[in-house]
XYZ file of C-alpha atoms in Angstrom:
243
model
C 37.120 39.349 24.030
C 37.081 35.706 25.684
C 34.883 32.929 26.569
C 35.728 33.522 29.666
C 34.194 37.640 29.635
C 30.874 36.882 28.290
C 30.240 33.091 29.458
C 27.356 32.564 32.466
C 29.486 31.370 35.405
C 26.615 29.883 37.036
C 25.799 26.783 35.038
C 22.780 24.550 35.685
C 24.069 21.156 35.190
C 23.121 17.060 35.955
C 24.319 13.605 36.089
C 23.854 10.841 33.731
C 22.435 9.001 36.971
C 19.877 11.106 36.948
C 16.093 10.503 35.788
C 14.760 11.972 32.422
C 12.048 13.659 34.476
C 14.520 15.200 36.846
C 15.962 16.644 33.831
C 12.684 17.838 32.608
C 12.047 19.681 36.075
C 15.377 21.317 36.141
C 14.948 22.691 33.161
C 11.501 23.877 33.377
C 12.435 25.678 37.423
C 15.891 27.350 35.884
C 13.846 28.425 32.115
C 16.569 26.669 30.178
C 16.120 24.704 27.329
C 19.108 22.485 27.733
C 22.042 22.050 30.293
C 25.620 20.034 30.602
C 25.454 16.533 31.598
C 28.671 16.147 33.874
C 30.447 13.359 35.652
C 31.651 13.421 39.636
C 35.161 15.352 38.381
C 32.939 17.928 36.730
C 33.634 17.123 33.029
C 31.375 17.133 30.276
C 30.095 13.631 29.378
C 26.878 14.564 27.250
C 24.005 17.245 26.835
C 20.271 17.051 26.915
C 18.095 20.306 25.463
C 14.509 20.580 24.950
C 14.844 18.826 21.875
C 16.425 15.120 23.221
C 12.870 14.593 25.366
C 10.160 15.704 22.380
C 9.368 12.236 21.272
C 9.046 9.991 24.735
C 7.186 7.001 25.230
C 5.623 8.649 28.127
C 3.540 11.328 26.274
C 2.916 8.745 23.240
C 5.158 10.533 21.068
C 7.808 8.015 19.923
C 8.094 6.960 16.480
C 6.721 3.152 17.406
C 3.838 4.874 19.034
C 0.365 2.647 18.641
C 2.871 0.128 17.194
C 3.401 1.430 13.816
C 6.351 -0.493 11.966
C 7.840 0.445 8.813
C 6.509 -1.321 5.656
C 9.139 -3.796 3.888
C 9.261 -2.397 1.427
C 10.278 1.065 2.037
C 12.898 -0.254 4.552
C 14.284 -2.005 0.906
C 15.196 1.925 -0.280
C 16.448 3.426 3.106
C 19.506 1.104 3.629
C 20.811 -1.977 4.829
C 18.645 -4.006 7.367
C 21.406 -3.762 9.880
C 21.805 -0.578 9.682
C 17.785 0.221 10.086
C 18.215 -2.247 12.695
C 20.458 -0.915 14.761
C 19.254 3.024 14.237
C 15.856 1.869 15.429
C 16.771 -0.083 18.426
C 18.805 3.264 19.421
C 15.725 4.841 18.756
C 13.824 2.915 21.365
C 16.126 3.214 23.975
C 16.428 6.999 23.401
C 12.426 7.109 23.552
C 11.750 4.686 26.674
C 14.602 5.060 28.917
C 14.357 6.397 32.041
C 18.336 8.001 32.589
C 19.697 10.711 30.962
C 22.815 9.059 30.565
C 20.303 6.990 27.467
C 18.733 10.320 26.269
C 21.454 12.885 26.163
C 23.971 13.803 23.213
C 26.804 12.088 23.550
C 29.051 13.938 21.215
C 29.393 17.685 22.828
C 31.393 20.418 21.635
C 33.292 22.586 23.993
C 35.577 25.583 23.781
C 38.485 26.657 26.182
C 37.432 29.939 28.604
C 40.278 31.303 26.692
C 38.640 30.837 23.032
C 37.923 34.316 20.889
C 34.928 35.178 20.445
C 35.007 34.493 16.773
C 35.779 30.531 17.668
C 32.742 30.435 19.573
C 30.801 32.286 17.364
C 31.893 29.683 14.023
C 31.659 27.106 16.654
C 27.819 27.442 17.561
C 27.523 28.565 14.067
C 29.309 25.738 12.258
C 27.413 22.991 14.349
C 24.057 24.445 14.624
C 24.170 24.428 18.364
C 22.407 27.316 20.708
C 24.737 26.657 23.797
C 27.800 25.578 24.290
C 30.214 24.717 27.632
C 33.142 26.397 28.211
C 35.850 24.181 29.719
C 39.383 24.709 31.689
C 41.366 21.786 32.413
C 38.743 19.726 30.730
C 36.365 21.011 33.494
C 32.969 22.708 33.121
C 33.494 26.944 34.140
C 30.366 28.336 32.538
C 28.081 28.065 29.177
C 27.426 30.306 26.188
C 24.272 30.985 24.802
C 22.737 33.019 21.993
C 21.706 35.325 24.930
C 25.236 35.760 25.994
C 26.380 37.300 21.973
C 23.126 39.029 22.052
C 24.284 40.685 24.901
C 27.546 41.048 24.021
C 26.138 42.949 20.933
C 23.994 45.484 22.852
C 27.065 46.578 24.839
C 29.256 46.985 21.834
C 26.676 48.739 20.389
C 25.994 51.083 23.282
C 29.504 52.481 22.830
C 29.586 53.737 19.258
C 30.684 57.607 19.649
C 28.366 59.855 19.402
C 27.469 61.677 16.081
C 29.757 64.568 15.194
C 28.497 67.851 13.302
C 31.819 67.626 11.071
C 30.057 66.717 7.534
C 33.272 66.933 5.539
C 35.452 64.988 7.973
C 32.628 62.261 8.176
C 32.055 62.031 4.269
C 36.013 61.258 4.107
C 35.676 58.393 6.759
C 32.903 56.864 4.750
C 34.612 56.753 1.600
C 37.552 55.280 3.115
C 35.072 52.608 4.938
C 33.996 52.080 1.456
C 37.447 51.400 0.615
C 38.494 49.176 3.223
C 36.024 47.012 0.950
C 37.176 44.898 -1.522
C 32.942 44.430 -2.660
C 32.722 47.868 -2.491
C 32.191 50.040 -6.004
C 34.022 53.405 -6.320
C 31.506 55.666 -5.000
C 33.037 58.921 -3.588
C 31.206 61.215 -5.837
C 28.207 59.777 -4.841
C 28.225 60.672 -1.485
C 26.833 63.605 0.316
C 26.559 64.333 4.184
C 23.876 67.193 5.515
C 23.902 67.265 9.430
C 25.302 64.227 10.243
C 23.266 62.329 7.429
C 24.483 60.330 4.814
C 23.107 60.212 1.417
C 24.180 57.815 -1.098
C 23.262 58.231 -4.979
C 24.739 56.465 -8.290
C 23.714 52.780 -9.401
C 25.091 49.207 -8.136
C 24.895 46.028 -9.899
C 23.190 44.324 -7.271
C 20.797 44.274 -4.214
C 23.602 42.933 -2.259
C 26.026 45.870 -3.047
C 23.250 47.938 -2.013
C 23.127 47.161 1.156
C 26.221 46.564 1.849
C 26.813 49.761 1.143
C 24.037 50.977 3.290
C 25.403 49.129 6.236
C 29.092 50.290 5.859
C 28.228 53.723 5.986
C 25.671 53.232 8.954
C 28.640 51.652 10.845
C 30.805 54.917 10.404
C 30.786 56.721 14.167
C 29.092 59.541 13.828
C 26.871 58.633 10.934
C 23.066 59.593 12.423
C 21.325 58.230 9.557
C 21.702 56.546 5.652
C 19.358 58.052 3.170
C 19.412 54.831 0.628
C 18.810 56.604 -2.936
C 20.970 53.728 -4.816
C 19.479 52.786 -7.969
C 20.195 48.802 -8.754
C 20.753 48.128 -12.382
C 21.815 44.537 -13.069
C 23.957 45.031 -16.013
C 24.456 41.277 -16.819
C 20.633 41.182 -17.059
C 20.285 44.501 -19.389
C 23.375 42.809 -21.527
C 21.024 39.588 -22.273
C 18.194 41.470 -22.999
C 19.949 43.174 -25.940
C 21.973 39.977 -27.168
C-alpha cells in the first residue's frame, strides 16, 4: 500500500500572500486543523495548523502580552543575549504579523505518492506531525492524516477471515504465530482451543510477554476470542528476594 491509495486527493491549501485570518476561516469552513501553504507552481513552501495561530497579538495571547519582559537575570541562565535576542524578535513577528508567509512552518516534511505506508507511518511518527503532504514532481497531490491510517486500519481489519470451527488446525497456527516470535516463550503446551476460543495458561516473566502473547494469538484468523489465564511471575524479582 502507497501514499498515493490512502492520501485525500482533495487538499485544502493557501498562499503565503494570504492573511492570517483568511487562514483562520479556511480552516474553521473545511474542519481542518492545518493545511499546505503552496506557491503559484503548486509546491510546498510552509504549513500553518491550529497550533501556529494560538498565541496572537490579536486575542492578547502573545508572550509580550501587557508588556511583560523577561527579568535579567533569568535571561543570564537561558543563553547568550543574541541568541534570546534574536528568538524573541522571531517571536514577535510570528505573534503580530498579519501573512501567513510570517506565521507558518517553514521546514515541512513531505513524502513521494509512491512512499510505503511504513515511511509515512515513521515519518508522522518520527517528527510528531498529524498531517503530512504527499508530493509528485515536487508538487502537492494530496495529504495524509491520522484519519487517513485510521481508516486504513478499519478496512484491513474488516477483512480478517472469518472464524473457523477447526480447533486443532487453529491451535497449530497459534503456536507457530508464537514462533514467528523471537519475544515469544515456548508455550505450546499451554495452549488450548474450545470453539474457536483460545485459552492460554503457564507463567511469563513479564506483563509485556503477557500481552504480547494475548495479542498474537488474537491476530490468528479465525481466533473468536483469548481467554488470558497467564500467570506473571517476575523471576529476577523472586531471585532478589531470596539473595
Amino acid at each position: 500500500m502507497r501514499a498515493s491509495d490512502i492520501m485525500t486527493r482533495q487538499v485544502i491549501t493557501i498562499d503565503a500572500n494570504s492573511t492570517v485570518v483568511d487562514a483562520a476561516k479556511r480552516m474553521l469552513e473545511s474542519h481542518i486543523s492545518g493545511m499546505p501553504v503552496v506557491d503559484a507552481q503548486g509546491r510546498v513552501v510552509g504549513i500553518i495548523s491550529e497550533g501556529d495561530l494560538l498565541r496572537r497579538s490579536e486575542m492578547n495571547t502573545s508572550r509580550d502580552a501587557g508588556g511583560r519582559r523577561q527579568s535579567w537575570w533569568l535571561a543570564l541562565f537561558a543563553g547568550p543575549f543574541a541568541t534570546q535576542s534574536e528568538e524573541r524578535a522571531e517571536a514577535y513577528t510570528k505573534e503580530h504579523s498579519r501573512l501567513v508567509r510570517d506565521v507558518m512552518t517553514h521546514n515541512v516534511v513531505c513524502v513521494d505518492d509512491d512512499a510505503s505506508l511504513e515511511k509515512v507511518v515513521s515519518t508522522m511518527e518520527g517528527r510528531r506531525i498529524k498531517r503530512v503532504p504527499v508530493v509528485s514532481d515536487h508538487r502537492i497531490v494530496g495529504i495524509i492524516s491520522r484519519a487517513n491510517l485510521m481508516r486504513v486500519l478499519t478496512s484491513v481489519a474488516s477483512d480478517i477471515p472469518a472464524p473457523t470451527t477447526d480447533d486443532r488446525s487453529l491451535r497449530v497456527k497459534v503456536i507457530e504465530a508464537f514462533k514467528d516470535q523471537s519475544w515469544a516463550p515456548d508455550f505450546g503446551e499451554n495452549i488450548v482451543v474450545k470453539n474457536g476460543v483460545v485459552q492460554l495458561w503457564g507463567t511469563v516473566s513479564s506483563e509485556a510477554h503477557r500481552e504480547a502473547l494475548v495479542v498474537a494469538a488474537k491476530n490468528v484468523p479465525g481466533v473468536r476470542d483469548v481467554e488470558d489465564d497467564i500467570e506473571v511471575i517476575d523471576y529476577r524479582a523472586e531471585g532478589s528476594l531470596l539473595d
